[in-house]
Coordinates of N, CA, C and O and ligand atoms in Angstrom, one line a residue:
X1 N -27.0 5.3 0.1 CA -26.7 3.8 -0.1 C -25.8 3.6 -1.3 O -25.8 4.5 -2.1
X2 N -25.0 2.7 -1.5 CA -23.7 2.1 -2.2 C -24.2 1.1 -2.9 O -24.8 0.1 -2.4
X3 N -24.1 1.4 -4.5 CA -24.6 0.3 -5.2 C -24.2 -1.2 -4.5 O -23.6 -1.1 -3.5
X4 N -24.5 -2.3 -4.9 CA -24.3 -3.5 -5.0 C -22.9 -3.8 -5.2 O -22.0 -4.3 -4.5
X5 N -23.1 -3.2 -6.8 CA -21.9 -3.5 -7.4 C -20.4 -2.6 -7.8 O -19.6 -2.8 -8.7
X6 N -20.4 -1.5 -6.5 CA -19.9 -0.9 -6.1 C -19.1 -1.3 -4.7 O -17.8 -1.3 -4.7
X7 N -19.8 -1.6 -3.6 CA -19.6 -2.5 -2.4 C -18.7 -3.7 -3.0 O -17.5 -4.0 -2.6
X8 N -19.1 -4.1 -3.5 CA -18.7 -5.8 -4.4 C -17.0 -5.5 -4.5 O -16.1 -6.2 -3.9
X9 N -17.1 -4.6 -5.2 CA -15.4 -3.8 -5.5 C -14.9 -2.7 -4.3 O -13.8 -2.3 -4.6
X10 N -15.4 -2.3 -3.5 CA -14.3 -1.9 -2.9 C -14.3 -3.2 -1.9 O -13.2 -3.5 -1.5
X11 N -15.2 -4.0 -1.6 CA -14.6 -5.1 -0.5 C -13.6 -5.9 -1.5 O -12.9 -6.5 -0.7
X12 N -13.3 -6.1 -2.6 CA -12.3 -6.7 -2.8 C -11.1 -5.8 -3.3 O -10.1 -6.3 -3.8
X13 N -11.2 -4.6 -3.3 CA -9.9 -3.5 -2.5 C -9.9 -4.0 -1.4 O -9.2 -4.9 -1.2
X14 N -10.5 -3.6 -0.7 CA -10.3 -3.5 0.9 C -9.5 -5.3 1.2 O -8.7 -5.6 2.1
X15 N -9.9 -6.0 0.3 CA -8.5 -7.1 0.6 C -7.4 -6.9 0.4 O -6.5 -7.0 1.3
X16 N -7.0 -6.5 -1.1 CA -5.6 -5.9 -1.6 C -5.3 -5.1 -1.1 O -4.5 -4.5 -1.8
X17 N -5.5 -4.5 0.0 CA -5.0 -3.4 0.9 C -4.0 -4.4 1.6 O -2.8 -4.6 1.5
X18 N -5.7 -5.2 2.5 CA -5.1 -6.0 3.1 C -3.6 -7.2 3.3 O -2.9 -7.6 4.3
X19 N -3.8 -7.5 1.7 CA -2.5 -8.1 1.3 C -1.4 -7.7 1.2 O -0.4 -8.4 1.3
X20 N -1.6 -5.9 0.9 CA -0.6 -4.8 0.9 C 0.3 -5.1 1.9 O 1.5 -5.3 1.8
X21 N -0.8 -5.2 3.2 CA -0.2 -5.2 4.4 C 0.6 -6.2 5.1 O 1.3 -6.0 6.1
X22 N 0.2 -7.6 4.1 CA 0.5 -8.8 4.4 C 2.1 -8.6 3.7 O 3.0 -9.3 4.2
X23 N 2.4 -8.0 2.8 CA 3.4 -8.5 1.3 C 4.5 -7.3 2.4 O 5.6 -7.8 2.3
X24 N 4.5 -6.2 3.2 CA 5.3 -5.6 3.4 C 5.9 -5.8 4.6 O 7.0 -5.4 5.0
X25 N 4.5 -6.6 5.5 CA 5.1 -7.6 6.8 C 6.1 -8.4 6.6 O 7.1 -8.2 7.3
X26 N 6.1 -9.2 5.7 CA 6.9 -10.1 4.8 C 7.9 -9.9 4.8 O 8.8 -10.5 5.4
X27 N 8.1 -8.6 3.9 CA 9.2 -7.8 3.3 C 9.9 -7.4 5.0 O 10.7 -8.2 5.3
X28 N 9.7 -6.7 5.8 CA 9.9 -6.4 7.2 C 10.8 -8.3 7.6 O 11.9 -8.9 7.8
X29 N 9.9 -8.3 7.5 CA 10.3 -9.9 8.1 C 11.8 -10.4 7.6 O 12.8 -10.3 8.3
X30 N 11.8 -10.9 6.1 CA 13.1 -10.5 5.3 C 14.0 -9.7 5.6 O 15.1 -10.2 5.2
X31 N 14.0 -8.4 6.2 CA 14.4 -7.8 6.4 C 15.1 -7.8 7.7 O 16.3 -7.6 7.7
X32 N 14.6 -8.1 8.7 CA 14.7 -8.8 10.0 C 15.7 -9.8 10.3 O 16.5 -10.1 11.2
X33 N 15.1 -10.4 8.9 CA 16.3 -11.9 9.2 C 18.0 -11.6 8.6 O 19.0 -12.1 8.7
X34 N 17.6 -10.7 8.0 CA 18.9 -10.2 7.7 C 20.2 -8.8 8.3 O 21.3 -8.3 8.1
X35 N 18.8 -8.8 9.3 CA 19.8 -7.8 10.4 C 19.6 -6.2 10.0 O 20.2 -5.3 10.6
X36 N 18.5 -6.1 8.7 CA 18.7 -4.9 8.3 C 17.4 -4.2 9.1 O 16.3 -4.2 8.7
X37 N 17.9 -3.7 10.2 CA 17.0 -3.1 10.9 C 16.2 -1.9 10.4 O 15.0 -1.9 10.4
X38 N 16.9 -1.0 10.0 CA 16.4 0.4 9.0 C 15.1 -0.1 8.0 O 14.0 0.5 8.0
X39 N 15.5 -1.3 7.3 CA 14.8 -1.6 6.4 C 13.8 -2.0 6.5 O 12.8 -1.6 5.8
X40 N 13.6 -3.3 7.8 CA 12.8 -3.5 8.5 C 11.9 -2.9 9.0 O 10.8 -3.5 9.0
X41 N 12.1 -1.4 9.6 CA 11.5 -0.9 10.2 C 10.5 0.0 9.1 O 9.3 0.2 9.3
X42 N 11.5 0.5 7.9 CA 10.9 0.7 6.9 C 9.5 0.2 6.6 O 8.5 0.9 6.5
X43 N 9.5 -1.0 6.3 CA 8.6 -1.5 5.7 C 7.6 -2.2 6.9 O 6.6 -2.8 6.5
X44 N 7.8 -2.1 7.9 CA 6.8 -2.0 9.2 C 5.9 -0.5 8.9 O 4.6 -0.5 9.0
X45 N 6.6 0.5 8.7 CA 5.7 1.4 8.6 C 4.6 1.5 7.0 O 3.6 2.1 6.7
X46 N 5.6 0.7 6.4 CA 4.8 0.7 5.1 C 3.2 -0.1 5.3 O 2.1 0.3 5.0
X47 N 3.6 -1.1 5.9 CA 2.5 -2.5 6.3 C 1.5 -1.9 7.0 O 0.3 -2.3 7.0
X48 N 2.1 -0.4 8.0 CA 1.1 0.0 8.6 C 0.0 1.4 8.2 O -1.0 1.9 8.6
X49 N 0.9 1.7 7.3 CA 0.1 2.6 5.9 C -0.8 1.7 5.5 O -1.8 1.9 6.1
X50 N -0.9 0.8 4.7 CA -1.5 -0.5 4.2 C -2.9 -0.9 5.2 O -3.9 -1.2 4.6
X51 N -2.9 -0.8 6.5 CA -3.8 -1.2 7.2 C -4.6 0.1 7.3 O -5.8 0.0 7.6
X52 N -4.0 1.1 7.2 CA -4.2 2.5 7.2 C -5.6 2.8 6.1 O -6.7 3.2 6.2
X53 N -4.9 2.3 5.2 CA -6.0 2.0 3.5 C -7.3 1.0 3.7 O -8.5 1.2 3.5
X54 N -6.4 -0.5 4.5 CA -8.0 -1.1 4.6 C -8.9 -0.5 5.4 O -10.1 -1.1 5.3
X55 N -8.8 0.6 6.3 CA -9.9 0.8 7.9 C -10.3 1.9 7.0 O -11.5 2.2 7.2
X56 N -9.8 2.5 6.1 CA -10.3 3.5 5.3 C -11.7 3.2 4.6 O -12.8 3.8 4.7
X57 N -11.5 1.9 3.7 CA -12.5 1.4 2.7 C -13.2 0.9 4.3 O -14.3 1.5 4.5
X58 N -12.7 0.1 5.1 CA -14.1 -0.8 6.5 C -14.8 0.4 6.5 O -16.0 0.2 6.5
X59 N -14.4 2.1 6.7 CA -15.0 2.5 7.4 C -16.2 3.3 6.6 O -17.2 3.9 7.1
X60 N -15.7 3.1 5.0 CA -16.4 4.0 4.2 C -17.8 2.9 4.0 O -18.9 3.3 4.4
X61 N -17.7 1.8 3.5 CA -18.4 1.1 3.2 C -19.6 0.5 4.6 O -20.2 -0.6 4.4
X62 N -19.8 0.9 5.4 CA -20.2 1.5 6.8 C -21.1 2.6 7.0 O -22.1 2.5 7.6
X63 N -20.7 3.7 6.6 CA -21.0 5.0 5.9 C -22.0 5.2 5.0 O -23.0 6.0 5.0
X64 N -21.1 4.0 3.8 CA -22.5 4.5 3.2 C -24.2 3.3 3.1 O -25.1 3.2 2.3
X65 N -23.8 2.6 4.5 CA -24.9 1.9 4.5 C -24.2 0.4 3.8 O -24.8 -0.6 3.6
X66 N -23.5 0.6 3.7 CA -23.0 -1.4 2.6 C -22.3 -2.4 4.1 O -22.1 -1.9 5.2
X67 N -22.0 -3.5 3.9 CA -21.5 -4.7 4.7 C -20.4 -5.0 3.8 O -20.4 -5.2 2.6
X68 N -19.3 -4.9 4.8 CA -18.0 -5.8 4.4 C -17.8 -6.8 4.4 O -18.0 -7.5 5.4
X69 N -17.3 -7.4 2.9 CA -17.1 -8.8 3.1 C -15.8 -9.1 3.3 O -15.0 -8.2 3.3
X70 N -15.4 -10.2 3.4 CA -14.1 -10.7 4.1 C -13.6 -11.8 3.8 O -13.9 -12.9 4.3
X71 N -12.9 -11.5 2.7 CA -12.7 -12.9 1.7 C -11.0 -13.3 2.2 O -10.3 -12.4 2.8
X72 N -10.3 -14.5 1.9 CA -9.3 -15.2 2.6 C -7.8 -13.9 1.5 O -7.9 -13.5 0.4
X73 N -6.8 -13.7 2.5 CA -5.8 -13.1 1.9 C -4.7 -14.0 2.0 O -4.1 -14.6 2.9
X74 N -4.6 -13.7 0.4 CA -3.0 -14.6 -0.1 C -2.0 -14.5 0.5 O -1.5 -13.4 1.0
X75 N -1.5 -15.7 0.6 CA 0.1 -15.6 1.5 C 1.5 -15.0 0.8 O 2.4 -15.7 0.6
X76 N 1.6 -13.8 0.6 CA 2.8 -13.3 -0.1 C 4.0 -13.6 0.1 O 4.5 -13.9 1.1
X77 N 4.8 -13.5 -1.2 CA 6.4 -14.3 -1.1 C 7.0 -14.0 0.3 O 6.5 -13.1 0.9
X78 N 8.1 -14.9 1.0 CA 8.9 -14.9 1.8 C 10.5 -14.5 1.8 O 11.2 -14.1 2.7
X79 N 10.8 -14.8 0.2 CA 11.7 -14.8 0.2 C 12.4 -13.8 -0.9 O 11.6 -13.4 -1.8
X80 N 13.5 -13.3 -1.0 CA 13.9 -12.5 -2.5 C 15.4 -12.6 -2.7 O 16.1 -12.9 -1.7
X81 N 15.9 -12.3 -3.7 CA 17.4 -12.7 -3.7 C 18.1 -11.7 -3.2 O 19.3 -11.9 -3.1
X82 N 17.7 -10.3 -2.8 CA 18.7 -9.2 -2.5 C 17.7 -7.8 -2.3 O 17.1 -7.4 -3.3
X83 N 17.6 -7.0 -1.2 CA 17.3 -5.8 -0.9 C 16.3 -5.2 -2.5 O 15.1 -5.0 -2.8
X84 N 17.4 -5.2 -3.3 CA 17.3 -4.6 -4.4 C 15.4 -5.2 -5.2 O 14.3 -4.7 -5.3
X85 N 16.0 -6.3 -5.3 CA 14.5 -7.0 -5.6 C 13.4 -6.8 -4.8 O 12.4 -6.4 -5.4
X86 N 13.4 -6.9 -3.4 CA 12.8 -6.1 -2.6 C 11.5 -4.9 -3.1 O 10.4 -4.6 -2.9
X87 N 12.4 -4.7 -3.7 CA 11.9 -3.0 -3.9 C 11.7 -3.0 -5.2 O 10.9 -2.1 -5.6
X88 N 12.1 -3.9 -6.1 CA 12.0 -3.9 -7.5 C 10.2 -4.5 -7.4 O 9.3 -3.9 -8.0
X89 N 10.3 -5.5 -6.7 CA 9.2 -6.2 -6.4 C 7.3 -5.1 -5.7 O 6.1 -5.1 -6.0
X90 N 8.5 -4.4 -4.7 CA 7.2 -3.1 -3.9 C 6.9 -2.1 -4.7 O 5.9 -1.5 -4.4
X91 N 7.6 -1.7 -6.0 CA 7.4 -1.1 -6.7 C 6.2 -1.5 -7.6 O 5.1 -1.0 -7.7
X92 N 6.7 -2.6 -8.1 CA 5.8 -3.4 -9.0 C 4.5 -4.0 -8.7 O 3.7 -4.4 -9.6
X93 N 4.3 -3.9 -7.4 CA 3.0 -3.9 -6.4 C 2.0 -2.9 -6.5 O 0.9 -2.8 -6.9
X94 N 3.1 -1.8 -6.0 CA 2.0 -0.5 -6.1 C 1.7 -0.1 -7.4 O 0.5 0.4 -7.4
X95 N 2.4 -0.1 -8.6 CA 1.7 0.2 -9.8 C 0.5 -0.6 -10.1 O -0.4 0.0 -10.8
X96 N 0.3 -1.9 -9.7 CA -0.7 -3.0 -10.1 C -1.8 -2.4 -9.0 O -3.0 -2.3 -9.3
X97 N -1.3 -2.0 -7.6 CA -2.6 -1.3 -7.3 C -3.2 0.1 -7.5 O -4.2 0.5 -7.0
X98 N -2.3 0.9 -8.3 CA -2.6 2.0 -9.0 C -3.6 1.4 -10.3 O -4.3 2.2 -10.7
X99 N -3.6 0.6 -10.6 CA -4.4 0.5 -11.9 C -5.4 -0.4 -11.1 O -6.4 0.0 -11.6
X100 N -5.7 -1.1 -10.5 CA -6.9 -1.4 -9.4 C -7.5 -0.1 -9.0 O -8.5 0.2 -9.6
X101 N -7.0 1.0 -7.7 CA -7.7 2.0 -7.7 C -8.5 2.5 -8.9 O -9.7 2.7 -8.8
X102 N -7.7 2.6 -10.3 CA -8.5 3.6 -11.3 C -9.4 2.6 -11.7 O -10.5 3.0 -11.7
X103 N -9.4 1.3 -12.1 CA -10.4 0.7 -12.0 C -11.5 0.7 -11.7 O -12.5 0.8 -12.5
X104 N -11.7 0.7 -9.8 CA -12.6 1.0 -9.3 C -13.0 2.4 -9.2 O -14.1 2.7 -8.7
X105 N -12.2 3.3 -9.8 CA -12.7 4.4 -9.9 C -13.9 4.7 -11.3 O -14.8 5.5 -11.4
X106 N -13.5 3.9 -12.0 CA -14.1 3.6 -13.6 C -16.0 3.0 -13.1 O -17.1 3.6 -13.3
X107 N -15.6 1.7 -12.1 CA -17.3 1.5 -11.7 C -17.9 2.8 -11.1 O -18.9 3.3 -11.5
X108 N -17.0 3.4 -9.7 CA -17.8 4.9 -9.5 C -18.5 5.9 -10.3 O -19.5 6.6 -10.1
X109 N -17.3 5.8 -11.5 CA -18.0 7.0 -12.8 C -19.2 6.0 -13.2 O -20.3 6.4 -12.9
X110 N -19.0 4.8 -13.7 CA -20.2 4.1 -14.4 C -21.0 4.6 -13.3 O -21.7 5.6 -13.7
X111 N -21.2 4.2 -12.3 CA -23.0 3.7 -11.4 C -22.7 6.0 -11.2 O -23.3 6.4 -10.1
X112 N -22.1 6.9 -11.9 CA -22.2 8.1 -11.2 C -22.2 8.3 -10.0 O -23.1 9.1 -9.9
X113 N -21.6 8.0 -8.9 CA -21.8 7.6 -7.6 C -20.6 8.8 -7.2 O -19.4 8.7 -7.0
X114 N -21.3 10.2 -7.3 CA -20.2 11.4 -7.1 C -19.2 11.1 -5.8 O -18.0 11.1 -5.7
X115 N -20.2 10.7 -5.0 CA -19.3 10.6 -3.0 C -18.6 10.0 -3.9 O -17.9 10.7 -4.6
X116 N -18.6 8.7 -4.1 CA -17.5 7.9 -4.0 C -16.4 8.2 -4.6 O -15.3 7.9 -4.2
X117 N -17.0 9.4 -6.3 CA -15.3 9.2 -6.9 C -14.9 10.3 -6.1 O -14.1 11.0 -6.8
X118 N -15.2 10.9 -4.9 CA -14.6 12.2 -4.5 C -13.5 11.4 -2.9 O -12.4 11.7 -2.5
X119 N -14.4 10.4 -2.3 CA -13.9 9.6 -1.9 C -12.7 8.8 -2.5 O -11.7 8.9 -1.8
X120 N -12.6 8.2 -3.3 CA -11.6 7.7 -3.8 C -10.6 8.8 -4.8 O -9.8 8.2 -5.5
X121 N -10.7 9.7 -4.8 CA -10.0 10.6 -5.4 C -8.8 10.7 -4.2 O -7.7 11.0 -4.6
X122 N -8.9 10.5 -3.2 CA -7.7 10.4 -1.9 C -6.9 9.4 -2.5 O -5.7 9.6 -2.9
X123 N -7.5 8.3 -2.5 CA -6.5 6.6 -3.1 C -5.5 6.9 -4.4 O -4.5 6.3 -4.6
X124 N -6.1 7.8 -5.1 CA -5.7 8.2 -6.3 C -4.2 8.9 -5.9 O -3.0 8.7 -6.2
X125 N -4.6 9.7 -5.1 CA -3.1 10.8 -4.6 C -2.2 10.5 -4.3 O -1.1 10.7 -4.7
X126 N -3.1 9.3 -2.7 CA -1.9 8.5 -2.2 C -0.9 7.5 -3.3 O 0.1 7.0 -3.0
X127 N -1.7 7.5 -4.5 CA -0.7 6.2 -4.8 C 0.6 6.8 -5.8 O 1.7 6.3 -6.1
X128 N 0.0 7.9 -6.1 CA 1.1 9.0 -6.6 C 2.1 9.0 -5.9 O 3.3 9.0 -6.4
X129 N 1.8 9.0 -4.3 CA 3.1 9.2 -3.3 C 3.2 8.0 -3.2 O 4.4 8.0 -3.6
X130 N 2.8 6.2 -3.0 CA 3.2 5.2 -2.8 C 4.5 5.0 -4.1 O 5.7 5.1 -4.0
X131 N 3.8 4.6 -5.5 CA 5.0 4.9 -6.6 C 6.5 5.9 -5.9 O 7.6 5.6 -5.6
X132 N 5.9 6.7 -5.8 CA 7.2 8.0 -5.5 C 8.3 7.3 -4.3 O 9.5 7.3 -4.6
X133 N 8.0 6.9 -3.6 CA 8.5 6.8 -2.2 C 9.0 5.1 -2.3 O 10.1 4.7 -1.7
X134 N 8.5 4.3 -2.9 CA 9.4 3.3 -3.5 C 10.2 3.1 -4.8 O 10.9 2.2 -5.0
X135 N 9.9 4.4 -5.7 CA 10.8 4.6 -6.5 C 12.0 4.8 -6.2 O 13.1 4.1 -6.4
X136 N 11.7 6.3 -5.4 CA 13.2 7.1 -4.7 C 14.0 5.9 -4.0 O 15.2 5.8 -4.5
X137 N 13.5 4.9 -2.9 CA 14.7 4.1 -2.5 C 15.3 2.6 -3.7 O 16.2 1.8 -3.5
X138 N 14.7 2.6 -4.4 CA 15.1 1.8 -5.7 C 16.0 2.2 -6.3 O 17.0 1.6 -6.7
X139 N 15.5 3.9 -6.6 CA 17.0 4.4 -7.1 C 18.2 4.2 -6.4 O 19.3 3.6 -6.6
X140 N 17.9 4.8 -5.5 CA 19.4 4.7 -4.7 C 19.8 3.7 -4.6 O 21.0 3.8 -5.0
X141 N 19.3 2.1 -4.1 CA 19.5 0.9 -4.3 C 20.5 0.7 -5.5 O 21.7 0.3 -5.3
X142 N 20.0 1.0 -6.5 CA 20.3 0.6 -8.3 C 21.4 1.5 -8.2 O 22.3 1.0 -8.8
X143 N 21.8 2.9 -7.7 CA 23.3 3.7 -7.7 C 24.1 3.3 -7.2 O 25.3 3.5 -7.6
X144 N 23.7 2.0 -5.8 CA 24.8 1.8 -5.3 C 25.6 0.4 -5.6 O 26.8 0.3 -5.3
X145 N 24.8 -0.6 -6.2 CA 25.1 -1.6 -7.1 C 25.5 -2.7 -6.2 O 25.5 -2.5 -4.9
X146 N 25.8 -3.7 -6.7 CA 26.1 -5.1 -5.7 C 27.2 -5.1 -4.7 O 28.3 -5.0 -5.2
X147 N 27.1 -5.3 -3.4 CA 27.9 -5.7 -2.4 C 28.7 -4.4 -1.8 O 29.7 -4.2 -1.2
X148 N 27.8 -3.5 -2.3 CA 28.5 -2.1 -1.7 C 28.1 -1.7 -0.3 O 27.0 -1.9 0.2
X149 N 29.2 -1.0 0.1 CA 29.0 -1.1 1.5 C 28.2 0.2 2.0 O 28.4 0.8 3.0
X150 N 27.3 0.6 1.1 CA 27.1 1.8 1.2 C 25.4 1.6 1.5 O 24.7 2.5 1.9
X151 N 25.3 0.7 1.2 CA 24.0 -0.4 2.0 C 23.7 0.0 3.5 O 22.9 0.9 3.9
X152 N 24.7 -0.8 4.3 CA 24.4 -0.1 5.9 C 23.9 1.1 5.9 O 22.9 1.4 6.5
X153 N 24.7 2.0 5.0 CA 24.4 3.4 5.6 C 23.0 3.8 5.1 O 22.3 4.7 5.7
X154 N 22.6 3.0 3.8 CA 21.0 3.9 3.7 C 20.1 3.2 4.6 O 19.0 3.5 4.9
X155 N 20.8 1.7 5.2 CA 19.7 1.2 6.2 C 19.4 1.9 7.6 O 18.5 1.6 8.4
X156 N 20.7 3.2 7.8 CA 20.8 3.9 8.9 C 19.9 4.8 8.7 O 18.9 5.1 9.5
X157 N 20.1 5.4 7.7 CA 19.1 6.7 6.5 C 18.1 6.6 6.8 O 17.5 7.6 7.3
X158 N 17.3 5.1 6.4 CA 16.3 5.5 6.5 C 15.2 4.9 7.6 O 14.0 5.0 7.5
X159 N 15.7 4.5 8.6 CA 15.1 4.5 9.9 C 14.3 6.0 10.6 O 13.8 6.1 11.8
X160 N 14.3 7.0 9.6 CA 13.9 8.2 9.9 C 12.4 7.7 10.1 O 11.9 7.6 11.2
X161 N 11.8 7.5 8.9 CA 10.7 7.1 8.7 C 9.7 6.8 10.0 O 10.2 6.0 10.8
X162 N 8.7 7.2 10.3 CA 8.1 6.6 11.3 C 6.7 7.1 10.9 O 6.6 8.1 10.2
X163 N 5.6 6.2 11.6 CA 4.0 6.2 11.0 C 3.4 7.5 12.0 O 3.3 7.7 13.2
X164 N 3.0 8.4 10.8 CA 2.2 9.1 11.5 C 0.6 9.0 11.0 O 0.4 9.0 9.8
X165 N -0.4 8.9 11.8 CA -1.8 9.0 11.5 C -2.1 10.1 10.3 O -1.8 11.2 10.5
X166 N -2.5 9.8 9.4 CA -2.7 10.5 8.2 C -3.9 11.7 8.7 O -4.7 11.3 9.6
X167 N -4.1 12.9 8.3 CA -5.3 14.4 9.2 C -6.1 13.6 8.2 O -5.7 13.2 7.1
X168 N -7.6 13.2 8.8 CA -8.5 12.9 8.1 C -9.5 13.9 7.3 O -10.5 13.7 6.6
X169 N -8.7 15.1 7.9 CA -9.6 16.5 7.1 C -9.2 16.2 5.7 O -10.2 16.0 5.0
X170 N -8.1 16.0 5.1 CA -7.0 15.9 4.5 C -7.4 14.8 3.2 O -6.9 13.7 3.0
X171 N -8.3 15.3 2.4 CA -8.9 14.1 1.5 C -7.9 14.0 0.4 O -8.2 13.1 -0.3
X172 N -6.8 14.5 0.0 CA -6.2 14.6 -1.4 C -4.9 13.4 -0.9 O -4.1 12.9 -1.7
X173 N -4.9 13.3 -0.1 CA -4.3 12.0 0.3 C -2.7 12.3 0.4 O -1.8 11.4 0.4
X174 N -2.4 13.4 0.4 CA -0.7 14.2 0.3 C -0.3 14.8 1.4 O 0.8 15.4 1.4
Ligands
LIG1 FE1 -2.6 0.8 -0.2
LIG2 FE1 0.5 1.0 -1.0

């Protein structure tokens, strides 16, 4: 059984996932309207990582005997002045939910609740690779500087990207 006040906090993770997923649809969207297909699609697969994370916490908190709650998710920006921000912005997301994960990792240590921090020791990993993987296209973003035509081509780049189902053997989250 899942403390109280353990449940309490991952159901309000399991929203900021949710939001995750809301803020990169968005971004997708933005993206859409601007023709940048690559980027778009990009961040479709991001939104679906994101949903990836909430079914994770629905399914844990399930598991160990707790009820999900389901509180209203914020409507994230629509708009940004340029690709660049974009990403200046997804960046600056996932670090705020890197310091949420360790957070909730902090109540796990308090109530000693070993499953869990071994459980969330995955969230931890992944966010190591979330940072990384919006870093890397920031950078390049930021090399290639304003109005360069060199845009199209990483929106060609990186249409590689596509969602693969994460091995759920696979707890280190890499
Ligand atoms: Fe996430
Ligand atoms: Fe994320």
């Amino acid at each position: 059984m899942i403390s109280k006040n353990l449940e309490e906090a991952i159901n309000r993770q399991l929203n900021r996932e949710l939001y995750s997923m809301y803020l990169y649809l968005s971004m997708s969207d933005y993206f859409e309207s601007k023709s940048m297909k690559g980027f778009a699609s990009w961040m479709r697969v991001q939104a679906r990582e994101e949903l990836y994370h909430t079914m994770k916490f629905f399914d844990y908190v399930h598991e160990r005997g707790g009820k999900v709650k389901m509180y209203d998710v914020e409507a994230p920006p629509s708009k940004w002045p340029s690709p660049l921000k974009v990403f200046e912005e997804g960046l600056k997301h996932e670090r705020l939910v890197t310091r949420l994960i360790k957070d909730l990792m902090d109540v796990a240590n308090k109530e000693k609740d070993h499953a869990a921090v071994t459980f969330l020791q995955w969230y931890v990993s992944e966010q190591v690779e979330e940072e990384s993987t919006f870093g890397e296209i920031l950078d390049k973003l930021k090399l290639m500087g304003k109005g360069s035509d060199a845009l199209p081509m990483l929106d060609r780049e990186i249409t590689t990207r596509h969602w693969k189902e994460p091995d759920p053997t696979n707890t280190t989250g890499l």
